[in-house]
PDB file of C-alpha atoms and ligand atoms in Angstrom:
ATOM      1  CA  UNK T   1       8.513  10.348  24.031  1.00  0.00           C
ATOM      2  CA  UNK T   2       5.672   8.329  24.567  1.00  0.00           C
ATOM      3  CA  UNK T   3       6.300   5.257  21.853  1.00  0.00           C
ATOM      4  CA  UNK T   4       6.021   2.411  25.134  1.00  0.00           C
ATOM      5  CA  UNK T   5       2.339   3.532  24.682  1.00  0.00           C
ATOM      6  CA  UNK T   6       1.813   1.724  21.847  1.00  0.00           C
ATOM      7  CA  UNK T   7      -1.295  -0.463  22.487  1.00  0.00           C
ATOM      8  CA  UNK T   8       0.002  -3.993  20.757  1.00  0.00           C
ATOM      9  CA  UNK T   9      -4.078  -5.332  21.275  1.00  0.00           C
ATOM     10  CA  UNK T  10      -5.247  -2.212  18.897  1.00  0.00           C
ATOM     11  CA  UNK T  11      -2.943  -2.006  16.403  1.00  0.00           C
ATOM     12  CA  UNK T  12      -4.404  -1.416  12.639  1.00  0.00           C
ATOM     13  CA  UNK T  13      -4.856  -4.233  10.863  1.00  0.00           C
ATOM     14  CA  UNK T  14      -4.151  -3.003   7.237  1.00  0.00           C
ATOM     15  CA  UNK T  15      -1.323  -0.474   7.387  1.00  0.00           C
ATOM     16  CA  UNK T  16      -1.769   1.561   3.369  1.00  0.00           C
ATOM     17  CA  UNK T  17       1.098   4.158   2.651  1.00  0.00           C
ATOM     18  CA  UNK T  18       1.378   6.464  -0.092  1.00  0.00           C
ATOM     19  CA  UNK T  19       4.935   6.902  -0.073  1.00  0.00           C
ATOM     20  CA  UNK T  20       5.481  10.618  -1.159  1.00  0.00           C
ATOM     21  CA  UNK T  21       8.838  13.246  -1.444  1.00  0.00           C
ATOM     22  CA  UNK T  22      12.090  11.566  -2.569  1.00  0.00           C
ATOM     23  CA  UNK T  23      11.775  13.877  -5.376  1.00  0.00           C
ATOM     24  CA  UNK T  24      12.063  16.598  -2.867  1.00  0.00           C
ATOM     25  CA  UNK T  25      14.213  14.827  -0.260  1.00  0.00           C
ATOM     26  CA  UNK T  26      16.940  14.671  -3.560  1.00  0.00           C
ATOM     27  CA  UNK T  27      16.607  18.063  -5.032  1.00  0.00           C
ATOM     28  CA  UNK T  28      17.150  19.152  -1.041  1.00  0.00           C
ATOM     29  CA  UNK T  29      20.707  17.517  -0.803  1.00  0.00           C
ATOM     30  CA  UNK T  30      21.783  18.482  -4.213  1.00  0.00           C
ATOM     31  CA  UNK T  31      21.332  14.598  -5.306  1.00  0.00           C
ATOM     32  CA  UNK T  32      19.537  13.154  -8.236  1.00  0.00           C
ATOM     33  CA  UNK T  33      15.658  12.221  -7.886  1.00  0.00           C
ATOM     34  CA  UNK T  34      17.084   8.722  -8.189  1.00  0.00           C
ATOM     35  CA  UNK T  35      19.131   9.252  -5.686  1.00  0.00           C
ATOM     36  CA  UNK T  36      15.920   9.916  -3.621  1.00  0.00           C
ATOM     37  CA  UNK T  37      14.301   6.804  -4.380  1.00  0.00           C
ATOM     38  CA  UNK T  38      17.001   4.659  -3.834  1.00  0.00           C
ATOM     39  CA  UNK T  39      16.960   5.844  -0.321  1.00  0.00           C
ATOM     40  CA  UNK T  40      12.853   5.675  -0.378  1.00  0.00           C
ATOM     41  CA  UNK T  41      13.834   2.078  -0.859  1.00  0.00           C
ATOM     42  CA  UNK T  42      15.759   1.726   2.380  1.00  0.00           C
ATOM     43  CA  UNK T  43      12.656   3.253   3.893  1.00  0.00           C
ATOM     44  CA  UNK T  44      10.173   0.133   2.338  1.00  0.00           C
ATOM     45  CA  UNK T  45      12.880  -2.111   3.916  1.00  0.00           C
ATOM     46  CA  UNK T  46      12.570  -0.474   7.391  1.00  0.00           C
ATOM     47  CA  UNK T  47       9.109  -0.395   7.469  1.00  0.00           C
ATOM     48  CA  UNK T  48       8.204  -3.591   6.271  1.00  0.00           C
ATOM     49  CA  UNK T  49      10.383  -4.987   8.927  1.00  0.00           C
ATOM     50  CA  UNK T  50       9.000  -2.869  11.223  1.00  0.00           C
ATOM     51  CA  UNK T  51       5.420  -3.621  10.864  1.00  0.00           C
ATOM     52  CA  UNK T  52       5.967  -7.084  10.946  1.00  0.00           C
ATOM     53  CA  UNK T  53       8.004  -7.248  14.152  1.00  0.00           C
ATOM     54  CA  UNK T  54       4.907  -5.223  15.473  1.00  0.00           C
ATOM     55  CA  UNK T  55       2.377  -7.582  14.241  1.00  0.00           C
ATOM     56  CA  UNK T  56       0.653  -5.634  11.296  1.00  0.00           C
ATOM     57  CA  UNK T  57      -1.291  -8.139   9.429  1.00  0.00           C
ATOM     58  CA  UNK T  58      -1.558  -5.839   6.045  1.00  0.00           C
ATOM     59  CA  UNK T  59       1.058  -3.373   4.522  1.00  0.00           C
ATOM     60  CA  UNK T  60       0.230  -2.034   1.004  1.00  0.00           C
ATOM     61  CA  UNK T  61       2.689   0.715  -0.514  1.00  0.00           C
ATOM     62  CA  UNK T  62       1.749   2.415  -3.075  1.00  0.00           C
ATOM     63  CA  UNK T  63       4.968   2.146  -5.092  1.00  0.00           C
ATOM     64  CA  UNK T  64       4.275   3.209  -9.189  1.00  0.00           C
ATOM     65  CA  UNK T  65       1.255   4.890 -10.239  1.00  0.00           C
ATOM     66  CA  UNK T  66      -0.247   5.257 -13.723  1.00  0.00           C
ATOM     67  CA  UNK T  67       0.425   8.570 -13.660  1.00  0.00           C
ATOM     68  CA  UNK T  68       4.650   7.523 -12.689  1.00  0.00           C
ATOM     69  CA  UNK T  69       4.854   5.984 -16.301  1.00  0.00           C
ATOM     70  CA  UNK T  70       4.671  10.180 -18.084  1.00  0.00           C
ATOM     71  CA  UNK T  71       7.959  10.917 -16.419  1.00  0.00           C
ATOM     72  CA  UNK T  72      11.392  10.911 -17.663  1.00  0.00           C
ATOM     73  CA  UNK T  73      12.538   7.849 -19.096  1.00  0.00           C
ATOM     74  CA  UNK T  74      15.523   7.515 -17.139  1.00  0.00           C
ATOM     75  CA  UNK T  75      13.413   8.171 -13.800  1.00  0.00           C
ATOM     76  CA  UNK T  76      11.148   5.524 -15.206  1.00  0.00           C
ATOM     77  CA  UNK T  77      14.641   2.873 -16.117  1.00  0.00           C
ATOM     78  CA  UNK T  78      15.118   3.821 -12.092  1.00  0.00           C
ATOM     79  CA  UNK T  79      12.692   3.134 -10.499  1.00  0.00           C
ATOM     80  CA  UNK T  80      11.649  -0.046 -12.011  1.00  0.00           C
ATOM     81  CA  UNK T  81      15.397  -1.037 -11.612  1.00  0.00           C
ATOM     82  CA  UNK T  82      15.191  -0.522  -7.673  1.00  0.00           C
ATOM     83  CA  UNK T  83      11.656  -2.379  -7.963  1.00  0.00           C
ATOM     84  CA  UNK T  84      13.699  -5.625  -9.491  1.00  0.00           C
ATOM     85  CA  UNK T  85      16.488  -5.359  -6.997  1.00  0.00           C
ATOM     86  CA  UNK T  86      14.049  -5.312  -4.056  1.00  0.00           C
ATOM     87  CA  UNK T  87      12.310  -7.940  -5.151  1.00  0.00           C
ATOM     88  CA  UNK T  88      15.214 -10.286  -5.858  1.00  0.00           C
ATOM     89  CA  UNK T  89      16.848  -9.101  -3.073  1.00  0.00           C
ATOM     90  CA  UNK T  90      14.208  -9.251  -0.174  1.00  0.00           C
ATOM     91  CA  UNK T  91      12.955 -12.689  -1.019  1.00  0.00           C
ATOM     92  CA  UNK T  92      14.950 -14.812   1.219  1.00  0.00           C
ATOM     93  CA  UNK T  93      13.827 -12.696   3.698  1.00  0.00           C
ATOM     94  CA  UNK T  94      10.679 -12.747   2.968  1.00  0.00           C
ATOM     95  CA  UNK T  95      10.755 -16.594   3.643  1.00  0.00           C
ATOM     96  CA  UNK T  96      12.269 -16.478   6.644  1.00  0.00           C
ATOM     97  CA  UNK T  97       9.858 -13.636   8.457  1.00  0.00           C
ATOM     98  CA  UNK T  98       6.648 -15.669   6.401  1.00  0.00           C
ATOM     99  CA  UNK T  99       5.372 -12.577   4.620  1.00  0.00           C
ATOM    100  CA  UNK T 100       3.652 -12.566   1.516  1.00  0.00           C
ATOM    101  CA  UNK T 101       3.745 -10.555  -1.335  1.00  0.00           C
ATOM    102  CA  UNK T 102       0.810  -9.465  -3.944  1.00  0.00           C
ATOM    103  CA  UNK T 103       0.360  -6.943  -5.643  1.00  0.00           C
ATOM    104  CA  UNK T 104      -2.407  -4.733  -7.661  1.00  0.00           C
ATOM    105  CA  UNK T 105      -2.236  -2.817 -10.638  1.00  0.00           C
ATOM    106  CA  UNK T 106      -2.069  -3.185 -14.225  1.00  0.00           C
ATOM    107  CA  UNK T 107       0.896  -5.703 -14.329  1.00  0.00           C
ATOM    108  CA  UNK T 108       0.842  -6.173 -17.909  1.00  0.00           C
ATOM    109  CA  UNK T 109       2.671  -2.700 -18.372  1.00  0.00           C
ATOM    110  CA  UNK T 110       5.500  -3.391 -16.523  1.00  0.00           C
ATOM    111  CA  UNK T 111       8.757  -4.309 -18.065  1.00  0.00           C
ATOM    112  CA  UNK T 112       9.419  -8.388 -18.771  1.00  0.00           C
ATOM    113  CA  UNK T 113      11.805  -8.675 -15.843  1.00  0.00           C
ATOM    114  CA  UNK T 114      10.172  -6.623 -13.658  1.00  0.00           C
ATOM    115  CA  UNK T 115       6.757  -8.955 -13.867  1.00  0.00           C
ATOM    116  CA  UNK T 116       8.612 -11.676 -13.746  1.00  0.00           C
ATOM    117  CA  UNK T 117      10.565 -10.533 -11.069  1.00  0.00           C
ATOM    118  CA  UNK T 118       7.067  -9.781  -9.400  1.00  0.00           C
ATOM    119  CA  UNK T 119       5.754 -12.913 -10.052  1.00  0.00           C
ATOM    120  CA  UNK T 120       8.511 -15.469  -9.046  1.00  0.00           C
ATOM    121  CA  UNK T 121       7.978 -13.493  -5.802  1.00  0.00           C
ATOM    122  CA  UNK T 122       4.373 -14.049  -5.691  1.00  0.00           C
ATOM    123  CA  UNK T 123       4.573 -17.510  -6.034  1.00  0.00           C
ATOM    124  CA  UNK T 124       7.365 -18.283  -3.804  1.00  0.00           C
ATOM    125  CA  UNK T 125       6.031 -16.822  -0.724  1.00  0.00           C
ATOM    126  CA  UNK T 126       2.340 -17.827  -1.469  1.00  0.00           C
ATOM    127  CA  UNK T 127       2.156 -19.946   1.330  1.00  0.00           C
ATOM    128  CA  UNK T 128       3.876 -17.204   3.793  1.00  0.00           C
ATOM    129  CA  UNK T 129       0.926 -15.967   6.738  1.00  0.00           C
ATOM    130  CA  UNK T 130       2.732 -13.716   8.757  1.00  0.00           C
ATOM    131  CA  UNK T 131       2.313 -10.346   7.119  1.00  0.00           C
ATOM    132  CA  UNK T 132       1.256  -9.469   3.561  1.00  0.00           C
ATOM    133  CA  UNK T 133       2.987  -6.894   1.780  1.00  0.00           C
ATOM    134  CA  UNK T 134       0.820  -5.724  -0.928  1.00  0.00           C
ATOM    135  CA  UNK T 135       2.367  -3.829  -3.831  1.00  0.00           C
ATOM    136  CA  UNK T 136       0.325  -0.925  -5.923  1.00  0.00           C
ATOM    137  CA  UNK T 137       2.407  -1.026  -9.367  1.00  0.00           C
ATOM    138  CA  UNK T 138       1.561   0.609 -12.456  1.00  0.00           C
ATOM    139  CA  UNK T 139      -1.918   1.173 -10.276  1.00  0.00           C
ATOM    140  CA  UNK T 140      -4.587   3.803  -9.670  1.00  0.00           C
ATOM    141  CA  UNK T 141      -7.686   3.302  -8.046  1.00  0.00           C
ATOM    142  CA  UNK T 142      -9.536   4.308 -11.146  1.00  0.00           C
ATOM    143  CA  UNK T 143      -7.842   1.732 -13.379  1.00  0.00           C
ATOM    144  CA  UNK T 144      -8.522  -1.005 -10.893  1.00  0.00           C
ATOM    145  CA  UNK T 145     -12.443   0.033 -10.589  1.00  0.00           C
ATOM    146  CA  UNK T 146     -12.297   0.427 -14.699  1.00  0.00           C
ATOM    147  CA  UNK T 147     -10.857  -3.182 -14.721  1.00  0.00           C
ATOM    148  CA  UNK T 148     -13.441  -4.746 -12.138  1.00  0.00           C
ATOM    149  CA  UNK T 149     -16.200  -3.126 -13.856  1.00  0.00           C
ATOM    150  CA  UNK T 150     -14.742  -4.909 -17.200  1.00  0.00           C
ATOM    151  CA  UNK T 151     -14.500  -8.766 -15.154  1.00  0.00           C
ATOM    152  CA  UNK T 152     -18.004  -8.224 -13.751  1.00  0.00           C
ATOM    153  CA  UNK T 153     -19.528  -7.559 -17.268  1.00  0.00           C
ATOM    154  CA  UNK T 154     -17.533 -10.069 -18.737  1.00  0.00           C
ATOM    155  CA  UNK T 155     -19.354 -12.569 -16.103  1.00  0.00           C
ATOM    156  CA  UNK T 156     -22.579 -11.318 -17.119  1.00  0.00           C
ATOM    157  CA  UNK T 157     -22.169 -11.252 -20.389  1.00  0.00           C
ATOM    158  CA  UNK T 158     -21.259 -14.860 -20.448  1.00  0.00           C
ATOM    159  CA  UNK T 159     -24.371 -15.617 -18.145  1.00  0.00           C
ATOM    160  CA  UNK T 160     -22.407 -16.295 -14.791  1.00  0.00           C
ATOM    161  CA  UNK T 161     -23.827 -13.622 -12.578  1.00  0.00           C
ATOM    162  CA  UNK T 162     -26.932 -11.655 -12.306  1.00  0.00           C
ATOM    163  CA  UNK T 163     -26.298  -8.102 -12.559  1.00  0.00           C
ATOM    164  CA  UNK T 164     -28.809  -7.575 -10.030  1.00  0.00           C
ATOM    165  CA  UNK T 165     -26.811 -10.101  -7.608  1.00  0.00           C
ATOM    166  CA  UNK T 166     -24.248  -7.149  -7.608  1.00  0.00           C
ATOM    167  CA  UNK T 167     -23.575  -5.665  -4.161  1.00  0.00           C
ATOM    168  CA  UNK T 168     -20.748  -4.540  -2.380  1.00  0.00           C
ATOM    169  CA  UNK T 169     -19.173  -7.463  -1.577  1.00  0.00           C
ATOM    170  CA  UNK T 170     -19.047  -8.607  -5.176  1.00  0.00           C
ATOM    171  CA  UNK T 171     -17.709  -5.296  -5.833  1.00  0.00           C
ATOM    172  CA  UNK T 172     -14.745  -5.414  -3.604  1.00  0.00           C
ATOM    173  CA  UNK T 173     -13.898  -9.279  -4.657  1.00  0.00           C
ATOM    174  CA  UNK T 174     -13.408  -7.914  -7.961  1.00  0.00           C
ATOM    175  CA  UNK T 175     -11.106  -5.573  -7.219  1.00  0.00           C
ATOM    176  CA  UNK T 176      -7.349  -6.212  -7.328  1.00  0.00           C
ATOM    177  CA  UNK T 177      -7.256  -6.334  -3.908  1.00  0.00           C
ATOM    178  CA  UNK T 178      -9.558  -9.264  -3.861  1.00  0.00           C
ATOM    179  CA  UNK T 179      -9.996 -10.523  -0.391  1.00  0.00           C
ATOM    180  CA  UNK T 180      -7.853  -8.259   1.579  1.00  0.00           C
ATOM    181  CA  UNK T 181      -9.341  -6.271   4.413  1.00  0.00           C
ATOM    182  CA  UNK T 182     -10.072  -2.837   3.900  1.00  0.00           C
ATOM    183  CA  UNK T 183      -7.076  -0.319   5.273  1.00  0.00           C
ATOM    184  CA  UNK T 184      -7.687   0.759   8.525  1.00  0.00           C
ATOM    185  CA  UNK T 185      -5.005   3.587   8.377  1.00  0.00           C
ATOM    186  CA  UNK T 186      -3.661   5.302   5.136  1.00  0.00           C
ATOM    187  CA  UNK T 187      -0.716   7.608   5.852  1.00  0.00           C
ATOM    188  CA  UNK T 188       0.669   9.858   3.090  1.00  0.00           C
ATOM    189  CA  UNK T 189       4.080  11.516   3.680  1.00  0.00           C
ATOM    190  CA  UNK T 190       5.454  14.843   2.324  1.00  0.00           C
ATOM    191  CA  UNK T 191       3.358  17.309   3.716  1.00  0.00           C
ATOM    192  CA  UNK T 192       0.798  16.702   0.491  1.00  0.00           C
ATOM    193  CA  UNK T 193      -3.323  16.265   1.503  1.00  0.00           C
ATOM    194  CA  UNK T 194      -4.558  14.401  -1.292  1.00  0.00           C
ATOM    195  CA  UNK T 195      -5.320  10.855  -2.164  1.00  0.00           C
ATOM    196  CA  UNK T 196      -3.678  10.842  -5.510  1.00  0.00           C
ATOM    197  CA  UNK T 197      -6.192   8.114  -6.317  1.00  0.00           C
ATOM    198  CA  UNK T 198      -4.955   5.192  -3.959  1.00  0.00           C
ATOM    199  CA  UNK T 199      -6.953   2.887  -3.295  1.00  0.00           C
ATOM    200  CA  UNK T 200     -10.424   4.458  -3.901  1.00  0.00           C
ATOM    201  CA  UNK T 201     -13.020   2.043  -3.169  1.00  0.00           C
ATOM    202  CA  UNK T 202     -11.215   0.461   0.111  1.00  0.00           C
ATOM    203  CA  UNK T 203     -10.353   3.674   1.968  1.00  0.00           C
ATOM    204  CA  UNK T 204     -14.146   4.368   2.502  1.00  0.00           C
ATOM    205  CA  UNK T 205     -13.643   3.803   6.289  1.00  0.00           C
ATOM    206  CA  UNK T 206      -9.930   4.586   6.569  1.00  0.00           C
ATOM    207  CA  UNK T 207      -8.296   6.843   9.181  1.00  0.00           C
ATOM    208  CA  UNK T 208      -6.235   9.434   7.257  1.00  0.00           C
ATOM    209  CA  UNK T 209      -2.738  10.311   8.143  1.00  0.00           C
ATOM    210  CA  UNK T 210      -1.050  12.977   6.985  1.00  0.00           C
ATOM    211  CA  UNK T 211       3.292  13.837   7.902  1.00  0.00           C
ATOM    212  CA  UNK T 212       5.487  16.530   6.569  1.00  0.00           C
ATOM    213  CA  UNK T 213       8.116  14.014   6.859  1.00  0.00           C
ATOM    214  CA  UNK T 214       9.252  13.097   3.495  1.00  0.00           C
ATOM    215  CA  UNK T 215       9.576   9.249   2.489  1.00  0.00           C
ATOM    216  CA  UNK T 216      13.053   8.547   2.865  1.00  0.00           C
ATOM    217  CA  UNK T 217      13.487  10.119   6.116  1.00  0.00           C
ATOM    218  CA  UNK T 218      10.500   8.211   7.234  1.00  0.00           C
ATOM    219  CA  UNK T 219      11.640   5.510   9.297  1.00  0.00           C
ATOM    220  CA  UNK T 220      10.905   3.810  12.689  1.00  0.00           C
ATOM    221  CA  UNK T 221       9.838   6.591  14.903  1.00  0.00           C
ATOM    222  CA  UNK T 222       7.478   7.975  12.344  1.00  0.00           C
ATOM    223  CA  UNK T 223       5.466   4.555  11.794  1.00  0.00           C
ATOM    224  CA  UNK T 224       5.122   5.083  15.881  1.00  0.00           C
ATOM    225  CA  UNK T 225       3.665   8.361  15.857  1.00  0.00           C
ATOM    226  CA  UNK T 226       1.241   7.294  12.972  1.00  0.00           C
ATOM    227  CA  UNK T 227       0.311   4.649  14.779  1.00  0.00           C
ATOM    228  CA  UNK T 228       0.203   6.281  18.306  1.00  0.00           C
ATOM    229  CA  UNK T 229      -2.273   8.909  16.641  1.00  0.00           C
ATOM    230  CA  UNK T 230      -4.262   6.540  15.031  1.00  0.00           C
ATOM    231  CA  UNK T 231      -4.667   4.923  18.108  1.00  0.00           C
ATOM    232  CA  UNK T 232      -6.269   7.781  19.733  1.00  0.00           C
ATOM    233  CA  UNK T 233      -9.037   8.343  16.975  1.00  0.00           C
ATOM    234  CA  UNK T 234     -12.625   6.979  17.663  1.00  0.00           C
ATOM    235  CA  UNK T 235     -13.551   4.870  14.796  1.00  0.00           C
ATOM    236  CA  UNK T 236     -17.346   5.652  13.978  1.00  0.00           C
ATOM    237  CA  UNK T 237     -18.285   3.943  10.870  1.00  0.00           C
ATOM    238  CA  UNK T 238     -21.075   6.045  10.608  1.00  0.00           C
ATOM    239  CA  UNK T 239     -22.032   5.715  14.365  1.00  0.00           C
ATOM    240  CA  UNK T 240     -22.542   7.531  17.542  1.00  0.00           C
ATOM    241  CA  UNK T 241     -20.422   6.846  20.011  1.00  0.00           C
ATOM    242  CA  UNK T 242     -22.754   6.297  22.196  1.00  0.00           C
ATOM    243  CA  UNK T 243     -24.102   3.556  19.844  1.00  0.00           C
ATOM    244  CA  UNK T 244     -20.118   1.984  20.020  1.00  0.00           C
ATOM    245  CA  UNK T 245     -19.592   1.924  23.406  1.00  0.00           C
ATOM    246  CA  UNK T 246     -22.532   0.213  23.853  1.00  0.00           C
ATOM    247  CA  UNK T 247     -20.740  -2.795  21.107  1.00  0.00           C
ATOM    248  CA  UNK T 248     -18.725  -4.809  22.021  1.00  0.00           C
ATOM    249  CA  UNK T 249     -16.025  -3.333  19.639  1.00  0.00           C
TER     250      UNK T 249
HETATM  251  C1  FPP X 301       7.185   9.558  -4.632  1.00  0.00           C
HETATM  252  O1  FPP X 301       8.241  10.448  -4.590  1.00  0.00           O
HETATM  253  C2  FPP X 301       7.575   8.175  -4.722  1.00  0.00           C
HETATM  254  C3  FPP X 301       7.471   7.399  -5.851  1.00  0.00           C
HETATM  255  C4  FPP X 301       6.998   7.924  -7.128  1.00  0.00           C
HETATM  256  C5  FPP X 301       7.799   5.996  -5.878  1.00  0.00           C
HETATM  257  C6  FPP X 301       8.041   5.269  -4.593  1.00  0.00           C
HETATM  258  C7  FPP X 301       9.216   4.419  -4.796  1.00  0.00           C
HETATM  259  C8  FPP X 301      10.083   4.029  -3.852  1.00  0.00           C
HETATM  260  C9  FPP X 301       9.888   4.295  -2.435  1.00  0.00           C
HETATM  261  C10 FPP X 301      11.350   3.309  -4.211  1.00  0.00           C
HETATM  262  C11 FPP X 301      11.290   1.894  -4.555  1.00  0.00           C
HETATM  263  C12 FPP X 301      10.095   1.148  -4.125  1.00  0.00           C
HETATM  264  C13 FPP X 301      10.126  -0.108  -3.612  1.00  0.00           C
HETATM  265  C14 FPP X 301       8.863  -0.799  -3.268  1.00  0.00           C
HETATM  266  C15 FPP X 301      11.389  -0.818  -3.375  1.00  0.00           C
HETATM  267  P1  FPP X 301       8.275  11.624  -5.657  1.00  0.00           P
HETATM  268  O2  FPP X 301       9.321  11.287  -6.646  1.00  0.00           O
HETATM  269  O3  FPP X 301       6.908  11.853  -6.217  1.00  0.00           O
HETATM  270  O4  FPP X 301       8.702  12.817  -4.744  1.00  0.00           O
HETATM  271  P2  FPP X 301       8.431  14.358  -5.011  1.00  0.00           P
HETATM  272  O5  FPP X 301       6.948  14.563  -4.888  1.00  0.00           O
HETATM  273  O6  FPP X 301       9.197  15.023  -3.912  1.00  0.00           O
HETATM  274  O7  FPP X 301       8.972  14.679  -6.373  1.00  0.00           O
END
């Protein structure tokens, strides 16, 4: 295995995972789908931990879509259930490794203790600069570009910005994600090739990573293949790469 390759100088910066197949991983064993995520969860622990003993500046999960409110209720109960308990139950850790949370998405949709759950969180490890862990709930890349599209016209409307001062950067400010740096690797677990509308606007430049293995099976060893394979992509941005290895870069 060649893991003690792992370049620590040329890691990815921003780490985005779309954390598929604990449905399937479930239905496999005979268990409940809950059962599944409860053991996804043990995966976000791992990982998290993972990436920060590695030194990835940016993890964002994508943990509860829009689209995960339409199923069953109980699934629903479940999941934000295991949300709370992670929450409470990471935080001291949190503090003591410095990471941050945030989080994007619609957070007015989520149940009362969840948010606030999510937001004592928030607050409490403001401060942290380690790692940030960033948090898609109740989010969809569409919903976040509806909602920036709604605070820029608001700003117009009420005469604080130029429409024509609009350009990308303003764009991306707007977003959820605010000022975090765009992902430089977006893996997606489960065997599934689709975006399932993650992070739209930020994965412009992303390398894509696709596994069969599903998420709660996807522990240590897979973050170090994703990352070993990322590592042996040419990034372009639109480039030759003649033009690149004549950059610095
Ligand atoms: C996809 O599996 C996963 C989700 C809908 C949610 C992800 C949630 C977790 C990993 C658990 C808790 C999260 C945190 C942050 C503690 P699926 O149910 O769509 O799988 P399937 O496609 O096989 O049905």
């Amino acid at each position: 295995m060649e893991l003690n390759s792992l370049d620590k100088a040329r890691l990815p910066q921003h780490v985005a995972i779309i954390m598929d197949g604990n449905g399937r991983w479930a239905t496999l064993r005979g268990k409940s789908r809950i059962e599944g995520h409860r053991r996804g969860k043990t995966s976000v622990r791992v990982i998290v931990e993972m990436s920060r003993k590695l030194g990835v500046r940016y993890l964002s999960l994508y943990a509860f879509s829009t689209e995960n409110w339409f199923r069953p209720h109980d699934e629903v109960d479940a999941l934000m259930g295991l949300l709370e308990q992670y929450l409470a139950g990471e935080r001291a850790k949190m503090m003591r490794y410095g990471i941050r949370l945030v989080s994007i998405g619609d957070r007015s949709r989520l149940p009362l203790s969840v948010k606030a759950a999510l937001e004592e969180t928030i607050e409490l490890t403001r401060a942290n600069q380690r790692m940030t862990v960033v948090l898609a709930l109740s989010y969809s890349g569409r919903d976040e570009i509806v909602r920036m599209a709604r605070r820029l016209a608001r700003e117009a409307r009420d005469r604080r910005l130029d429409p024509d001062e609009i350009d990308e950067r303003m764009v991306a400010s707007h977003l959820d994600s605010g000022e975090i740096p765009d992902p430089d690797l977006l893996i997606r677990t489960s065997g599934e090739m689709r975006v399932s509308n993650f992070l739209l606007w930020q994965i412009a430049y992303s390398e894509l990573y696709f596994t069969k293995t599903l998420w709660p099976d996807f522990r240590r060893r897979d973050l170090m293949l994703a990352l070993l394979d990322y590592q042996r992509r040419e990034r372009r941005f639109g480039r030759t790469g003649e033009q690149l290895q004549g950059s610095t870069g």
